[in-house]
XYZ file of C-alpha atoms in Angstrom:
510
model
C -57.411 71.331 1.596
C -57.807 72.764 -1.762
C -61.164 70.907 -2.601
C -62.504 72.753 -0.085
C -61.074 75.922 -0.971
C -62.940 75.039 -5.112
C -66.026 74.077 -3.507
C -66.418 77.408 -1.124
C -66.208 75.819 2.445
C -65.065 78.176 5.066
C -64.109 77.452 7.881
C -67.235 78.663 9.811
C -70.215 77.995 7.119
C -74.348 79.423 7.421
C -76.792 76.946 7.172
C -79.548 78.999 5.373
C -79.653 80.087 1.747
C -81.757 80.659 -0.594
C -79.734 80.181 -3.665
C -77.938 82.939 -4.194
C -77.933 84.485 -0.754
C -76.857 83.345 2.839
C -78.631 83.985 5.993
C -76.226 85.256 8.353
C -77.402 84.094 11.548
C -75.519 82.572 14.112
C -78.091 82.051 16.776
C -79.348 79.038 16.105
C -75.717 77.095 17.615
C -72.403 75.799 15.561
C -72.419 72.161 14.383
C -68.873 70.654 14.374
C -67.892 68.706 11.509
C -65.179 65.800 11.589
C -64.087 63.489 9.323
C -64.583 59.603 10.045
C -61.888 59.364 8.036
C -59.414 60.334 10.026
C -61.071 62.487 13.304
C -59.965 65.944 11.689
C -61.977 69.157 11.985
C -63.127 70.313 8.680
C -65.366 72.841 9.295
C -69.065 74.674 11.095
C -71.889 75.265 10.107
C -74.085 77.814 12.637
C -77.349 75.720 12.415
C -80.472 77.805 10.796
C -83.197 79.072 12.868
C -87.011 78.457 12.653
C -87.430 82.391 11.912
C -84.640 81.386 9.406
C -86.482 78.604 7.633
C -89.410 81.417 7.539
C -87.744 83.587 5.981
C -86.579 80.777 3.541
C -89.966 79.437 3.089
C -91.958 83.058 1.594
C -88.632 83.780 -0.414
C -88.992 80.298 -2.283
C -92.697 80.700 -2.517
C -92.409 84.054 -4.406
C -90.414 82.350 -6.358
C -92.761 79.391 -7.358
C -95.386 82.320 -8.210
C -92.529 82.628 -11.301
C -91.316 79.070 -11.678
C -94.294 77.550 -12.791
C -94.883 79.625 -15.198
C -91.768 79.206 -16.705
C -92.105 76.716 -19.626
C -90.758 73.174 -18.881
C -88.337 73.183 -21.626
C -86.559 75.959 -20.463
C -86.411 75.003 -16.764
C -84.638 71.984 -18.305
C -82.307 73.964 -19.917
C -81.343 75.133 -16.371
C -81.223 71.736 -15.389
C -78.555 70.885 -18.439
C -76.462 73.722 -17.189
C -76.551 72.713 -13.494
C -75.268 69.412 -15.059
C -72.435 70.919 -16.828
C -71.170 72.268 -14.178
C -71.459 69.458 -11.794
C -69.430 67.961 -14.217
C -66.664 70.522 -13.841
C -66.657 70.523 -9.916
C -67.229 66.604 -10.322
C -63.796 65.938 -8.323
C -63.396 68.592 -5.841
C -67.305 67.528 -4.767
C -66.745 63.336 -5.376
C -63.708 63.963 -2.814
C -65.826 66.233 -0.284
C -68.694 63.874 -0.190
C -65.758 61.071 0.247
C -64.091 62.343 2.780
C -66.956 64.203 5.062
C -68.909 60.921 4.536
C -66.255 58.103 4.885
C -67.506 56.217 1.622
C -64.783 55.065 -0.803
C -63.348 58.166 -3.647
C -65.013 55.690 -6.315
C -68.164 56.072 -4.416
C -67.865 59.553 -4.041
C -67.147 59.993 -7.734
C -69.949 57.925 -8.460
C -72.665 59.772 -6.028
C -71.905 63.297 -7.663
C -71.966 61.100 -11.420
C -75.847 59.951 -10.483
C -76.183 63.804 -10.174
C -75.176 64.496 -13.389
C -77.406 61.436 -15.094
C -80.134 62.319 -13.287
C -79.817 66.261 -14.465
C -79.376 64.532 -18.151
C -82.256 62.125 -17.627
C -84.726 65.113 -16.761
C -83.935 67.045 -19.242
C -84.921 64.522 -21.840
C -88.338 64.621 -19.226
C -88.775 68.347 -19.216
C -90.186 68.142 -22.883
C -92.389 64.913 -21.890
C -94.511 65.706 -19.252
C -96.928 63.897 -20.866
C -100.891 63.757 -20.148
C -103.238 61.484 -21.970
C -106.680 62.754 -23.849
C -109.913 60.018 -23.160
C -112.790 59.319 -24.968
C -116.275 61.046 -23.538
C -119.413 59.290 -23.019
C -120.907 62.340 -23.865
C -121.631 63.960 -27.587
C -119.132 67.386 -28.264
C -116.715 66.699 -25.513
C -113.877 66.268 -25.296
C -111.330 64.943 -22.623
C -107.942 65.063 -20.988
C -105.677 64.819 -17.815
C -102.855 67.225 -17.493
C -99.629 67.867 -14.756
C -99.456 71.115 -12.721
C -96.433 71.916 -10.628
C -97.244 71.413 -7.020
C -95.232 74.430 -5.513
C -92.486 73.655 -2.950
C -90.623 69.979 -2.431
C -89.179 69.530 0.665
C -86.209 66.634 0.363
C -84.964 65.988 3.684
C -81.574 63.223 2.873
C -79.603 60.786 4.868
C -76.231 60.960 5.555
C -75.017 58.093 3.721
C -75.886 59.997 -0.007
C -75.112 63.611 0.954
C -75.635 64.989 -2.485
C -76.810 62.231 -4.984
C -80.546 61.593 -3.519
C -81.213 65.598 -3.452
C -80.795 65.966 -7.235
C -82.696 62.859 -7.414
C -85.509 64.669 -6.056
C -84.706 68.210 -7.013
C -83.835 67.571 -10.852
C -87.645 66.197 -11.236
C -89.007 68.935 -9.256
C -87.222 71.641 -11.007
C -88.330 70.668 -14.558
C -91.780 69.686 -12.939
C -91.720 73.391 -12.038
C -91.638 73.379 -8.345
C -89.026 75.280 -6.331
C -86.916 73.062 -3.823
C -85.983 73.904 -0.038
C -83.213 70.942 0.987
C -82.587 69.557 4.283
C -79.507 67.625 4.747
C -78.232 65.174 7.551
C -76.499 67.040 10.187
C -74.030 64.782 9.787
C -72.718 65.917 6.348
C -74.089 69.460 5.792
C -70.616 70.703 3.930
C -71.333 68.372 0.737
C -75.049 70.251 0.904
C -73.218 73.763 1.075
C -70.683 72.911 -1.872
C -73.830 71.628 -4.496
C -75.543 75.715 -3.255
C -72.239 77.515 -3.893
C -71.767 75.526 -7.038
C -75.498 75.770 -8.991
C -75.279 79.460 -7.683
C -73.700 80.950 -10.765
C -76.380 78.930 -13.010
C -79.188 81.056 -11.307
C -77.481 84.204 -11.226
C -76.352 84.300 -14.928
C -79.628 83.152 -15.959
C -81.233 86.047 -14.076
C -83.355 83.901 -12.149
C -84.750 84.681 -8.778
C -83.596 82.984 -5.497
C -85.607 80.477 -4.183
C -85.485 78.328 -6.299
C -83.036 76.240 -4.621
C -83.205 76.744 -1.100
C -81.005 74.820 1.627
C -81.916 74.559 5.709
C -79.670 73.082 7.871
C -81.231 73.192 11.659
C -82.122 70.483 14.082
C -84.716 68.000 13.871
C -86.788 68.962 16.704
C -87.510 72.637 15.556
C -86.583 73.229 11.687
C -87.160 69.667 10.885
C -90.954 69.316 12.629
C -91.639 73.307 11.294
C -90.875 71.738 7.577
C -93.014 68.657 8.307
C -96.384 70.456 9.378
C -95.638 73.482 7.097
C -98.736 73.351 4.670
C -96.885 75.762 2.136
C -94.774 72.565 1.758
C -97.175 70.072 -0.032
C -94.406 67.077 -0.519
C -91.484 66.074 1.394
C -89.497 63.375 0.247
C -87.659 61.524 3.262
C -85.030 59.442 3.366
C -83.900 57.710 6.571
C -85.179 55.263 9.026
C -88.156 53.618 9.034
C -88.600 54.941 12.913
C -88.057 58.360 11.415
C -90.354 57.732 8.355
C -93.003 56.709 10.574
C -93.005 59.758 12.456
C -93.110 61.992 9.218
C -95.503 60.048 7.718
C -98.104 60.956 10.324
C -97.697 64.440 11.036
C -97.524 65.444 6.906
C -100.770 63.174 6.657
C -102.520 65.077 9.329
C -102.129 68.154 7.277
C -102.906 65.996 4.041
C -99.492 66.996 2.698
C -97.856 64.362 0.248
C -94.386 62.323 1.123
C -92.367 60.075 -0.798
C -90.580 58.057 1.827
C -87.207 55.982 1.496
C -86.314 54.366 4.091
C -85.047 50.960 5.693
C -84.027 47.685 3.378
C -83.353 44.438 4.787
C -81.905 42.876 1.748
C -81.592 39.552 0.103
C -79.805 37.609 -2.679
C -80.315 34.120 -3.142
C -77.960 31.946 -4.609
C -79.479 28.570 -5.909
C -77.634 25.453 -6.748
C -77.451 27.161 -10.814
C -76.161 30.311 -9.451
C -73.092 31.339 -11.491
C -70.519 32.043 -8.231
C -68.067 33.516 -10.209
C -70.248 36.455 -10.738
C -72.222 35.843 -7.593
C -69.639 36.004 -5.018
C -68.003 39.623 -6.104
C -71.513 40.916 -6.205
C -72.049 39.816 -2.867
C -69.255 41.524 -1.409
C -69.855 44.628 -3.144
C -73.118 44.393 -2.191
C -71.943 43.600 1.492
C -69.018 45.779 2.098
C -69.545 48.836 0.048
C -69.731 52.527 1.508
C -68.976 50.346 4.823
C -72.075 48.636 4.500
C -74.266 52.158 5.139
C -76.742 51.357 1.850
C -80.411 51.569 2.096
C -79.585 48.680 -0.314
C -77.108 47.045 0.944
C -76.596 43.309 0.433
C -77.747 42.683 4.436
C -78.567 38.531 3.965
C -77.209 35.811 1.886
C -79.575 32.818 1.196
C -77.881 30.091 -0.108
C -78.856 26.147 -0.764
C -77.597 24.003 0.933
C -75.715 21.827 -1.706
C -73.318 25.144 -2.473
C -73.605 26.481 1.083
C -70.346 25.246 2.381
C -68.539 25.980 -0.743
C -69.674 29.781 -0.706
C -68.972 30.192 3.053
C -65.616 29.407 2.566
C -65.117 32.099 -0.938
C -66.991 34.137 0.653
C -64.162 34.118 3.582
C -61.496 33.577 1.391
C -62.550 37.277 -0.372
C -63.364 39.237 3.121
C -59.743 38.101 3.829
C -58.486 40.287 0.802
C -60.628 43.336 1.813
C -58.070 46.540 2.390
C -59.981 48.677 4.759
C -58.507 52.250 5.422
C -58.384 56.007 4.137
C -60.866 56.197 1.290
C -59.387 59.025 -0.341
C -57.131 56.212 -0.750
C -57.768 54.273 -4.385
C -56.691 51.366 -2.982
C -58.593 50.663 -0.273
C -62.456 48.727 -0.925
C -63.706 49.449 2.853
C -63.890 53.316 4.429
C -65.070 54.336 8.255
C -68.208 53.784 9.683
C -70.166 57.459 9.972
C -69.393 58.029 13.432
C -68.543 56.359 16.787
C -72.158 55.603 17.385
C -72.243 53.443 13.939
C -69.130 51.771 15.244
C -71.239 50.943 18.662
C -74.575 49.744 16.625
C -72.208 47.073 14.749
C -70.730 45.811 18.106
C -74.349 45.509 19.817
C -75.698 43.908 16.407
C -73.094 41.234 16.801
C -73.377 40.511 20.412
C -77.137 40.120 20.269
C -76.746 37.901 16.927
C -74.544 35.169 19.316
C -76.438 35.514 22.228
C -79.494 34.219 19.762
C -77.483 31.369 18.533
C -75.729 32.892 15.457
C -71.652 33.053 14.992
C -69.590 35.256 13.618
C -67.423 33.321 10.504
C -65.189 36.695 9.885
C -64.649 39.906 10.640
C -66.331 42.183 13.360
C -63.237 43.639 14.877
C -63.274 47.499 15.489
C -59.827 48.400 13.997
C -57.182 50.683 15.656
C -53.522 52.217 15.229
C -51.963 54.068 12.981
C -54.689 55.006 10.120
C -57.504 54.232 12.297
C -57.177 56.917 14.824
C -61.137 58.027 14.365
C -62.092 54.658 15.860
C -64.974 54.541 12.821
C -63.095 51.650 11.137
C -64.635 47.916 11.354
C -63.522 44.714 9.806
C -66.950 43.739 7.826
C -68.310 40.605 9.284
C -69.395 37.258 8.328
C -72.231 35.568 10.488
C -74.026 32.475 10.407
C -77.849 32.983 11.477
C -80.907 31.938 10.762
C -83.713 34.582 9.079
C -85.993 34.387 12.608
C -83.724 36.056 14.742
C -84.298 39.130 15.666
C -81.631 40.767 14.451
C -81.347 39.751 11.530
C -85.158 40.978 11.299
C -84.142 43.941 11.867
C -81.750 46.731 9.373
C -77.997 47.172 11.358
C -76.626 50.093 9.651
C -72.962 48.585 8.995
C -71.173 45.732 7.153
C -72.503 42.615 8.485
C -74.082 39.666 6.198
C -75.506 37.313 7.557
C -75.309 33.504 5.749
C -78.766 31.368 5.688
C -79.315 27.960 4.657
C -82.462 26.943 2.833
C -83.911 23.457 1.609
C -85.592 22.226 -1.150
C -86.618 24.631 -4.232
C -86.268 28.386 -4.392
C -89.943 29.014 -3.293
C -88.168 28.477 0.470
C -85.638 30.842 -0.350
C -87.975 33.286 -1.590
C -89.946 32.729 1.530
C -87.508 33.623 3.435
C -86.606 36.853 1.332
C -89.827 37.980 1.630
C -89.825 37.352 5.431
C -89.397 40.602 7.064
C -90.784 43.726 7.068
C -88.610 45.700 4.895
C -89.017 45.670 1.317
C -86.345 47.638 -0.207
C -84.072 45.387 -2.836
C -83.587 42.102 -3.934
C -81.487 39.664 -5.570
C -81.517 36.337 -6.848
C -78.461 34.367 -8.982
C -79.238 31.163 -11.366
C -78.690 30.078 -14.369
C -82.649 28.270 -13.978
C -84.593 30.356 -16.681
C -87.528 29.226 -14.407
C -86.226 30.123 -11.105
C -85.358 33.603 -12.468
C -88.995 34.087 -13.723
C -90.645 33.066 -10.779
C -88.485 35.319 -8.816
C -89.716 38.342 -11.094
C -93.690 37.144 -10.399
C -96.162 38.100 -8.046
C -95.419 34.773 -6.269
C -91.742 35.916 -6.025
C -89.753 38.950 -4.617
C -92.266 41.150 -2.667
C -89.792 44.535 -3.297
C -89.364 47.439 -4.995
C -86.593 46.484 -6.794
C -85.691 42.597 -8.068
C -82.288 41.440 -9.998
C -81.139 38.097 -11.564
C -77.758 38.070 -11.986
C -76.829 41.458 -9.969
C -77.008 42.438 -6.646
C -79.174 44.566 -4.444
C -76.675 47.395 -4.699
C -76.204 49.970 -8.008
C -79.207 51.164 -9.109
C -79.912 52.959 -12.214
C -81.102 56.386 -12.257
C -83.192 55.468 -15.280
C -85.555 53.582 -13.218
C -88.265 54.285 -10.387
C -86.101 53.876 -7.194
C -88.016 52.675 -4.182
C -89.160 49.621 -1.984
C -92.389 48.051 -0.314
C -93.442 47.729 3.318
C -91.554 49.561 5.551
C -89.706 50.744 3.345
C -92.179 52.749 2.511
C -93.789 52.522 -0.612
C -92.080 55.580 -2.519
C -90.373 56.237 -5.953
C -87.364 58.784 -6.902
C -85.322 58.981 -9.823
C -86.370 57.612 -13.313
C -89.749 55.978 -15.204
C -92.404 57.895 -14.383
C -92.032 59.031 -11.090
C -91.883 63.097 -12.078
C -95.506 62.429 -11.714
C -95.091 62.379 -7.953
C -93.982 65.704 -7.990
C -97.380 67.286 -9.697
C -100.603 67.376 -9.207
C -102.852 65.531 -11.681
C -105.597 67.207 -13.127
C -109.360 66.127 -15.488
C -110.697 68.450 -17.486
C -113.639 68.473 -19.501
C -114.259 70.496 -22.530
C -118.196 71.618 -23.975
C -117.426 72.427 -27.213
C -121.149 71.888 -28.698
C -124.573 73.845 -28.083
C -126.087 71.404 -25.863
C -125.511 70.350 -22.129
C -125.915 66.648 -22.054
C -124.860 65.389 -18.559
C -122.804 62.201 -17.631
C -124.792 58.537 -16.666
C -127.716 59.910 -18.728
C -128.630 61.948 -16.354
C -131.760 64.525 -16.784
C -132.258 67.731 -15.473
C -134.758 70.212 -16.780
C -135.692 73.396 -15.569
């Protein structure tokens, strides 16, 4: 395939490299890649080792020793030019992370565009690093915090955003001054090996040392716990599960490491009786059905009032009907494959536990085969009627399956019932109701990270702080002022007078 052939993918890849140079290692096994798409081989990788991740770890140290002294306008001048040229390997990457992934081309397109913003967007932040002076209690003083790089970011990203979250996380940490060591899903390590051979040239004609941007691609259990209890690592930013999240969270806090942490949504939009369905409905199903329903912000439940409920079932249904699922390389086509077979088996058991608790299925839910569905990774998205107790629908499925629930009465319910599980990730709410919308936005309203009116749970700007509550973990990438996440904040306190008057009033003679 010739995108592969642009992007540098062999067909037997190295899963180590420190920017400019690859480990060549084989010992550590050879990961098989296939497409969901349609069950081809594309390519290995031979998976790093945990003497290769040390080796990987002093050579992007060394390099920090540089970095951070590097002034942060100029480190975003490297971050313009790794822009520019994701912009010219924008297709031949859009189509790789479409195609090893399963999500639509658009999607793909669009994940390897949010690169691009965000290497625009920090930039424009590599010249505000901003700290603020304060006012000193005591006489001749003076006052200020600053930001110092923190050294090496660990970003450890899911499958379902192969390339889009890193640069999320890297961009910031680059102009921020910190050197980056990347550990992608297992399940799409090619799109993580076409963004190293493309920012490669950016490094080398800039004559800047490797290790800046590192990559790792080993299993979990060795490489992946090493990186987590590695104190030359102070912050890893995770994306994944919450079960996964959980697991990080304690073993970087018992080395008081740092962690951003992305992980599950359970999300909601409500539609009131002044919801606008015209623009509520196609949101939905975006919101629903897009990248095969794999989204940390998915659109996962659909609260709607009773009065409209009936009505918006049957759209709703009427639209699923119109879905064309199939190759997503393939413009045509809204719905791709589910990951792997194992997706394909969550979606079935998330189904048959949702009747056995009283729910139905309205639409949808078949596993599709024949001709064009030969991986056996393609579902019909379904349509269920549940209530918000069940257990399943407490919990995240990883697929395309929305569940409808009625509320009564005004929108406090419905926001009741948003707020009712432990995930806090996205949220949505549709009216016309000037004071439905506010109360939404209030602290008596959505209890997540992010909150809409009018738009969905799914899209979110790069410009702004990207994150949920709960068990979703609490963390921020990507715009407002979340660089600061990747520094370390520091006081200081300047004498610049004769005396040494101490803080509180405090006396001390000798």
């Amino acid at each position: 395939m010739d995108f592969l052939k642009k992007l540098g993918i062999k067909e037997k890849n190295f899963g180590a490299s420190t920017g400019l140079n690859w480990i060549e290692n084989t010992n550590g096994g050879e990961l098989n890649i296939y497409s969901p798409t349609d069950g081809k081989y594309i390519g290995s990788v031979y998976q790093a080792t945990v003497e290769d991740y040390e080796e990987v770890i002093k050579i992007s140290d060394e390099a920090f020793k540089f970095w951070r002294t590097f002034p942060a306008p100029k480190r975003g001048e490297i971050v313009r030019q790794i822009g520019d040229v994701l912009r010219e390997y924008k297709e031949p990457l859009g189509t790789l992370v479409s195609y090893e992934m399963g999500k639509s081309l658009q999607e793909g397109m669009g994940e390897v565009q949010e690169m691009i913003d965000i290497c625009d967007f920090a930039v424009g932040q590599s010249r505000q690093l901003y700290g603020y002076t304060m006012q000193s209690e005591r006489p001749q003083h003076r006052m200020y915090d600053q930001y110092h790089p923190l050294g090496i970011v660990g970003t450890i990203t899911a499958f379902n955003f192969p390339v889009a979250v890193w640069a999320w996380n890297a961009m910031l940490a680059t102009i921020a001054g910190d050197t980056n060591l990347w550990k992608p899903s297992s399940k799409v390590p090619l799109s993580a090996i076409a963004v190293q051979n493309i920012i490669a040239p950016v490094i080398k004609n800039n004559n800047l040392p490797e290790g800046l941007f590192c990559l790792i691609i080993g299993k979990g259990s060795s490489v992946g716990e090493k990186m987590l209890n590695d104190k030359k690592v102070p912050l890893i930013s995770i994306t994944g599960s919450t079960d996964i999240g959980r697991h990080a969270a304690i073993q970087i806090s018992k080395r008081f490491g740092k962690y951003i942490l992305e992980l599950g949504g359970n999300n909601a939009i409500i539609l009131t009786p002044e919801a606008d369905l015209k623009m509520a409905i196609p949101s939905t199903v975006f919101g629903a059905v897009g990248t095969a329903g794999q989204r940390c912000t998915s659109t996962r439940r659909l609260i709607v009032h009773e009065s409209i409920y009936d009505k918006v079932k049957n759209t709703l249904v009427d639209a699923y009907g119109k879905l064309r699922i199939g190759d997503p390389l393939n413009k045509e086509n809204h719905v791709g494959p589910l990951i792997d077979k194992s997706a394909v088996a969550l979606f079935k058991d998330a189904l048959n536990r949702l009747e056995k608790e009283g729910g139905k299925v309205l639409f949808g839910g078949q596993v599709l085969e024949g001709k064009g569905y030969e991986s056996g990774c393609y579902v019909f998205p379904a349509i269920c009627e549940a209530e918000n107790h069940f257990q399943i629908v407490q919990e995240e499925t990883f697929a395309p399956i929305l569940y409808l629930i009625k509320y009564f009465g005004d929108v406090q319910n419905a926001i009741e019932l948003q707020n009712g599980v432990v995930q806090g990730l996205s949220s949505g709410i549709f009216t016309n109701n000037m004071r439905e919308a506010e109360l939404f936005l209030s602290a008596e309203g959505s209890d997540c990270g992010i909150a809409n009116v009018n738009i969905g749970t799914s899209g979110a700007e790069i410009g702004g702080a990207f994150g949920g509550e709960k068990e979703t973990g609490g963390g921020r990438e990507s715009g407002s002022d979340s660089w600061k996440a990747y520094m370390r904040r520091q006081t200081n306190t300047i004498n610049y007078g004769t005396t040494l008057p101490l803080a509180q009033g405090i006396k001390f003679d000798i």
